[in-house]
Short mmCIF file of C-alpha atoms in Angstrom, two decimals:
data_model
loop_
_atom_site.label_atom_id
_atom_site.label_comp_id
_atom_site.label_asym_id
_atom_site.label_seq_id
_atom_site.Cartn_x
_atom_site.Cartn_y
_atom_site.Cartn_z
CA MET D 1 121.39 95.70 30.97
CA GLY D 2 121.04 96.75 27.33
CA VAL D 3 119.93 100.26 26.50
CA ASP D 4 120.48 102.77 29.32
CA TYR D 5 117.54 105.16 29.06
CA TYR D 6 118.83 107.23 31.96
CA ASP D 7 122.16 107.77 30.21
CA ILE D 8 120.40 108.78 26.98
CA LEU D 9 118.58 111.60 28.83
CA LYS D 10 121.67 112.34 30.93
CA LEU D 11 119.92 111.41 34.17
CA THR D 12 120.61 109.40 37.28
CA ARG D 13 118.27 106.69 38.54
CA SER D 14 117.06 109.02 41.28
CA ALA D 15 115.70 111.48 38.69
CA THR D 16 112.30 112.99 39.43
CA ASP D 17 109.48 113.42 36.92
CA ALA D 18 110.46 117.08 36.64
CA ASP D 19 114.06 116.10 35.86
CA ILE D 20 112.90 113.70 33.13
CA LYS D 21 110.73 116.36 31.50
CA LYS D 22 113.42 119.02 31.77
CA ASN D 23 116.11 116.91 30.13
CA TYR D 24 113.88 115.52 27.40
CA ARG D 25 112.76 119.05 26.57
CA LYS D 26 116.34 120.26 26.33
CA LEU D 27 117.73 117.32 24.34
CA SER D 28 114.78 116.96 21.96
CA LEU D 29 115.13 120.60 20.98
CA LYS D 30 118.88 120.17 20.60
CA TYR D 31 118.71 117.09 18.36
CA HIS D 32 115.52 117.80 16.43
CA PRO D 33 116.04 117.08 12.69
CA ASP D 34 114.79 120.53 11.72
CA ARG D 35 117.68 122.04 13.63
CA ASN D 36 120.16 119.48 12.29
CA PRO D 37 119.30 118.91 8.60
CA GLY D 38 121.23 116.00 7.13
CA ASP D 39 122.80 115.03 10.46
CA GLN D 40 122.05 111.32 10.91
CA ASP D 41 123.72 111.19 14.32
CA ALA D 42 121.42 113.95 15.64
CA SER D 43 118.40 112.20 14.10
CA ASP D 44 119.30 108.93 15.83
CA LYS D 45 119.74 110.70 19.17
CA PHE D 46 116.39 112.42 18.70
CA LYS D 47 114.72 109.01 18.30
CA GLN D 48 116.60 107.57 21.28
CA CYS D 49 115.49 110.49 23.46
CA ALA D 50 111.87 109.94 22.42
CA GLU D 51 111.98 106.25 23.36
CA ALA D 52 113.76 106.99 26.64
CA TYR D 53 111.16 109.61 27.56
CA ASP D 54 108.31 107.27 26.54
CA VAL D 55 109.60 104.71 29.04
CA LEU D 56 110.79 106.85 31.94
CA SER D 57 107.78 109.19 31.96
CA ASP D 58 105.43 106.21 32.47
CA PRO D 59 105.54 104.96 36.12
CA ARG D 60 104.75 101.32 35.20
CA LYS D 61 107.25 101.11 32.34
CA ARG D 62 109.89 102.80 34.45
CA ALA D 63 109.33 100.46 37.39
CA THR D 64 109.61 97.40 35.13
CA TYR D 65 112.72 98.79 33.47
CA ASP D 66 114.35 99.63 36.80
CA GLN D 67 113.78 96.12 38.13
CA PHE D 68 114.24 93.93 35.04
CA GLY D 69 116.19 96.11 32.57
CA GLU D 70 115.54 96.49 28.85
CA GLU D 71 115.15 92.75 28.31
CA GLY D 72 112.44 92.39 30.93
CA LEU D 73 110.68 95.52 29.72
CA LYS D 74 110.56 94.42 26.08
CA ASN D 75 110.06 90.67 26.54
CA GLY D 76 107.67 90.78 29.48
CA VAL D 77 108.08 89.54 33.04
CA PRO D 78 106.26 86.87 35.08
CA GLN D 79 103.15 88.04 36.92
CA GLY D 80 102.53 84.85 38.83
CA SER D 81 104.73 82.27 40.56
CA GLY D 82 106.23 79.28 38.76
CA GLU D 83 106.56 78.49 35.10
CA ALA D 84 102.81 78.46 34.56
CA GLY D 85 102.37 82.02 35.79
CA ALA D 86 101.12 84.73 33.42
CA TRP D 87 103.58 87.15 31.83
CA THR D 88 103.17 90.86 31.24
CA GLN D 89 102.97 92.08 27.67
CA GLY D 90 106.35 93.24 26.39
CA TYR D 91 106.96 96.87 25.51
CA THR D 92 107.60 97.98 21.94
CA PHE D 93 108.31 101.60 21.11
CA HIS D 94 105.86 102.80 18.45
CA GLY D 95 108.72 104.49 16.62
CA ASN D 96 107.01 107.85 16.11
CA SER D 97 109.48 110.18 17.80
CA GLU D 98 107.76 113.22 16.26
CA LYS D 99 104.50 112.26 18.01
CA VAL D 100 106.30 112.09 21.36
CA PHE D 101 107.74 115.52 20.62
CA ARG D 102 104.38 117.05 19.65
CA ASP D 103 102.54 115.47 22.58
CA PHE D 104 105.17 116.83 24.97
CA PHE D 105 105.03 120.43 23.73
CA GLY D 106 101.27 120.45 23.10
CA GLY D 107 99.21 122.13 20.41
CA ASP D 108 99.66 121.58 16.71
CA ASN D 109 102.81 123.70 16.59
CA PRO D 110 105.55 122.02 18.63
CA PHE D 111 108.10 124.67 17.66
CA GLN D 112 106.76 127.36 19.96
CA GLU D 113 109.82 127.09 22.16
CA PHE D 114 112.34 128.54 19.67
CA TYR D 115 113.86 130.84 22.22
CA ASP D 116 114.49 128.28 24.94
CA ARG D 117 118.10 127.97 25.98
CA VAL D 118 119.83 124.84 24.73
CA ASP D 119 123.20 123.99 26.31
CA GLY D 120 123.38 127.57 27.59
CA ASP D 121 122.96 129.16 24.13
CA LEU D 122 119.88 130.88 22.82
CA SER D 123 118.29 128.71 20.15
CA MET D 124 117.75 130.63 16.92
CA GLY D 125 114.90 128.46 15.75
CA PHE D 126 114.45 125.41 13.57
CA GLY D 127 115.82 125.67 10.07
CA GLY D 128 117.50 128.96 10.96
CA LEU D 129 114.22 130.88 10.72
CA GLN D 130 114.22 132.90 13.90
CA GLY D 131 110.82 133.34 15.48
CA ARG D 132 108.76 131.45 12.89
CA GLY D 133 105.79 129.85 14.62
CA ARG D 134 106.54 131.44 17.96
CA LYS D 135 103.32 131.81 19.91
CA LYS D 136 102.46 135.05 21.66
CA GLN D 137 100.68 135.11 24.97
CA ASP D 138 97.35 136.88 25.28
CA PRO D 139 97.18 139.84 27.71
CA PRO D 140 96.35 138.98 31.35
CA ILE D 141 92.67 138.73 32.29
CA GLU D 142 92.04 140.62 35.53
CA ARG D 143 89.09 139.95 37.84
CA ASP D 144 88.12 141.37 41.24
CA LEU D 145 88.34 139.06 44.24
CA VAL D 146 85.89 140.75 46.61
CA LEU D 147 86.51 139.68 50.21
CA SER D 148 84.80 140.58 53.45
CA LEU D 149 86.99 141.91 56.25
CA GLU D 150 86.19 138.77 58.23
CA GLU D 151 87.56 136.59 55.39
CA VAL D 152 90.79 138.59 55.28
CA PHE D 153 91.02 138.69 59.10
CA HIS D 154 90.72 134.93 59.54
CA GLY D 155 92.01 133.74 56.16
CA CYS D 156 89.88 131.44 54.02
CA THR D 157 89.66 129.39 50.85
CA LYS D 158 87.78 130.76 47.85
CA LYS D 159 86.76 128.65 44.86
CA MET D 160 86.34 130.66 41.66
CA LYS D 161 84.57 129.11 38.67
CA ILE D 162 85.86 130.15 35.27
CA THR D 163 84.67 129.30 31.77
CA ARG D 164 87.30 129.01 29.08
CA ARG D 165 87.88 127.65 25.61
CA VAL D 166 90.00 124.48 25.58
CA MET D 167 91.65 122.85 22.56
CA ASN D 168 90.48 119.33 21.81
CA GLU D 169 92.88 116.43 21.32
CA ASP D 170 92.88 116.87 17.54
CA GLY D 171 94.69 120.20 18.04
CA HIS D 172 92.33 122.03 15.66
CA THR D 173 88.89 122.23 17.27
CA SER D 174 87.96 123.57 20.70
CA SER D 175 85.18 123.40 23.26
CA ILE D 176 83.94 125.48 26.19
CA ARG D 177 84.65 124.02 29.60
CA GLU D 178 84.31 125.12 33.20
CA LYS D 179 87.11 124.93 35.73
CA ILE D 180 87.35 125.67 39.46
CA LEU D 181 90.36 127.70 40.59
CA THR D 182 91.17 127.51 44.31
CA ILE D 183 92.56 130.56 46.10
CA THR D 184 93.97 130.25 49.62
CA VAL D 185 93.43 133.70 51.11
CA LYS D 186 96.13 134.53 53.64
CA LYS D 187 95.41 136.57 56.75
CA GLY D 188 95.91 140.28 56.21
CA TRP D 189 96.04 140.37 52.41
CA LYS D 190 95.80 144.03 51.42
CA PRO D 191 93.55 145.49 48.72
CA GLY D 192 95.37 145.29 45.41
CA THR D 193 97.07 141.98 46.20
CA LYS D 194 97.29 139.96 42.96
CA ILE D 195 96.88 136.20 42.66
CA THR D 196 97.98 134.86 39.27
CA PHE D 197 96.96 131.59 37.62
CA PRO D 198 99.35 131.15 34.69
CA GLU D 199 97.90 130.31 31.26
CA GLU D 200 94.33 129.59 32.44
CA GLY D 201 92.72 131.74 29.73
CA ASP D 202 91.28 130.61 26.39
CA GLN D 203 93.41 128.14 24.47
CA GLY D 204 93.99 128.40 20.74
CA PRO D 205 96.19 126.75 18.13
CA ASN D 206 98.35 129.85 17.66
CA ASN D 207 98.41 131.50 21.08
CA VAL D 208 99.67 130.98 24.60
CA PRO D 209 96.66 131.27 26.94
CA ALA D 210 96.42 134.42 29.01
CA ASP D 211 97.19 134.45 32.72
CA ILE D 212 94.14 134.96 34.92
CA VAL D 213 94.83 137.48 37.68
CA PHE D 214 92.55 138.00 40.68
CA ILE D 215 92.91 141.34 42.49
CA VAL D 216 91.83 141.62 46.14
CA LYS D 217 89.13 144.20 46.82
CA ASP D 218 87.45 144.95 50.15
CA LYS D 219 83.73 144.37 50.50
CA PRO D 220 82.01 147.27 52.36
CA HIS D 221 81.63 146.48 56.06
CA PRO D 222 78.96 147.79 58.44
CA ARG D 223 81.40 148.53 61.32
CA PHE D 224 84.90 148.96 59.91
CA ARG D 225 86.96 150.13 57.00
CA ARG D 226 90.63 149.39 56.34
CA GLN D 227 93.47 151.86 56.29
CA GLY D 228 96.69 149.94 55.72
CA ILE D 229 96.97 147.46 58.59
CA ASN D 230 94.61 149.51 60.80
CA LEU D 231 90.86 149.21 61.20
CA ILE D 232 88.80 152.38 61.39
CA HIS D 233 85.55 152.45 63.34
CA THR D 234 83.23 155.42 63.58
CA ALA D 235 81.38 155.68 66.91
CA LYS D 236 78.28 157.84 67.23
CA VAL D 237 78.27 159.73 70.54
CA PRO D 238 75.59 162.11 71.81
CA LEU D 239 76.80 165.65 72.46
CA GLY D 240 76.34 165.35 76.21
CA LYS D 241 78.49 162.22 76.45
CA SER D 242 81.13 163.74 74.21
CA LEU D 243 81.59 166.40 76.89
CA THR D 244 81.20 164.28 80.01
CA GLY D 245 82.77 160.95 79.02
CA CYS D 246 81.39 157.60 77.92
CA THR D 247 82.20 154.00 77.07
CA VAL D 248 82.23 152.85 73.45
CA GLU D 249 81.19 149.25 72.77
CA ILE D 250 82.64 147.63 69.63
CA ILE D 251 82.11 144.10 68.31
CA THR D 252 85.39 142.93 66.73
CA LEU D 253 85.81 140.88 63.54
CA ASP D 254 86.33 137.77 65.66
CA GLU D 255 83.11 138.45 67.62
CA ARG D 256 84.65 139.76 70.83
CA VAL D 257 83.12 142.79 72.53
CA LEU D 258 85.45 145.65 73.43
CA HIS D 259 84.45 148.24 76.04
CA ILE D 260 86.58 151.31 75.41
CA PRO D 261 86.35 154.08 78.06
CA ILE D 262 86.54 157.64 76.72
CA ASN D 263 87.49 160.09 79.46
CA ASP D 264 88.64 162.98 77.26
CA ILE D 265 86.38 165.63 75.84
CA ILE D 266 85.56 164.53 72.30
CA LYS D 267 86.35 167.41 69.96
CA PRO D 268 86.13 167.46 66.15
CA GLY D 269 89.03 165.37 64.80
CA TYR D 270 89.57 163.52 68.08
CA THR D 271 90.50 159.82 67.73
CA LYS D 272 91.10 157.00 70.17
CA ILE D 273 93.69 154.32 69.28
CA VAL D 274 93.40 150.78 70.61
CA PRO D 275 96.73 148.98 69.92
CA GLY D 276 96.76 145.50 68.44
CA GLU D 277 93.08 145.36 67.47
CA GLY D 278 93.53 145.99 63.75
CA MET D 279 94.13 143.63 60.81
CA PRO D 280 96.73 140.84 60.86
CA ILE D 281 100.01 141.63 59.12
CA SER D 282 100.27 139.15 56.23
CA ALA D 283 104.04 138.67 56.69
CA ASP D 284 103.51 137.83 60.39
CA PRO D 285 99.82 137.15 61.17
CA LYS D 286 100.51 137.00 64.92
CA LYS D 287 101.03 140.76 64.79
CA LYS D 288 98.19 143.16 64.13
CA GLY D 289 97.65 146.80 63.35
CA ASP D 290 95.61 149.15 65.54
CA LEU D 291 91.95 149.94 65.91
CA VAL D 292 91.36 153.63 65.33
CA ILE D 293 88.08 155.01 66.69
CA GLU D 294 86.74 158.14 65.05
CA PHE D 295 83.72 159.97 66.44
CA ASP D 296 80.51 161.31 65.00
CA ILE D 297 79.05 163.72 67.56
CA GLU D 298 75.26 163.69 67.48
CA PHE D 299 73.76 167.09 68.17
CA PRO D 300 70.18 167.41 69.43
CA THR D 301 67.68 168.55 66.82
CA SER D 302 65.84 170.76 69.33
CA LEU D 303 66.08 172.01 72.95
CA THR D 304 63.44 173.19 75.38
CA PRO D 305 63.94 176.63 76.93
CA ASP D 306 64.78 175.03 80.28
CA ARG D 307 67.51 172.90 78.76
CA LYS D 308 68.93 175.87 76.92
CA ASP D 309 69.16 177.72 80.22
CA LEU D 310 70.92 174.75 81.85
CA ILE D 311 73.46 174.57 79.04
CA LYS D 312 74.10 178.32 79.24
CA LYS D 313 74.71 178.11 82.95
CA ALA D 314 77.01 175.07 82.54
CA LEU D 315 79.06 176.36 79.63
CA LEU D 316 79.00 180.14 79.83
CA ASN D 317 79.50 180.71 83.53
#
């Protein structure tokens, strides 16, 4: 079959795109001429790896190669039926193995990966100069992801628009572009939960872009606040009902109406717990925390003499 591109990259024919990239990355670093000065065998293998990657990383070239071998790939294959049918254009490797290498690693400094492991050993850098050209990553960029309790209760999808500087194809100039990042909010995510988008910050010729990190923050809610996996609700109760009993009506985050009977005397610090009516637990959304009802006793601003007498008789006798 001629040249075996799979063997050159130490792959099987069932290799995935990720396998192809992984092995080319490893072997191109291993055989790069800057790491093997004067070694013609390494230089030849570097070129072979570049051609093999150029073919196998392209779905059309790979499909032709898999079916017709090197000869069919490079000479072309029939597109139609019979001798008069059209033939595909044959493949010729452009011969620039350094371009394949630079395009693969990106940027105008392909040697940013000095410290990658090659054959299990830590590479000391091209030409023996440890760390030269190694890019440093910018610090993470943190942004608040403000969510309503309903969004965390049900789960949702948030699309966040960012503006960042992106390097142009020439590797030297840049432009400002917008990008939409999609966040799938899981039920029960707690405040402080971090969602990281690796290397989505500004690009530059001599830096690794910063990670963008979104941090969950609760939006104030008119009826509830969170405390761990529990929901806290403050019910306003007139003084008379706090002493004689009442029913508290609460609209839940999923729009149900709860009628909670209160038969105890409501004293300062008294709470009523309703099991299973809190926030979903992110690890197991079928389970929920509790609803904790706190009370704000409303005292009358004034009393008539008759009412004062009635209260005295009821409470002091």
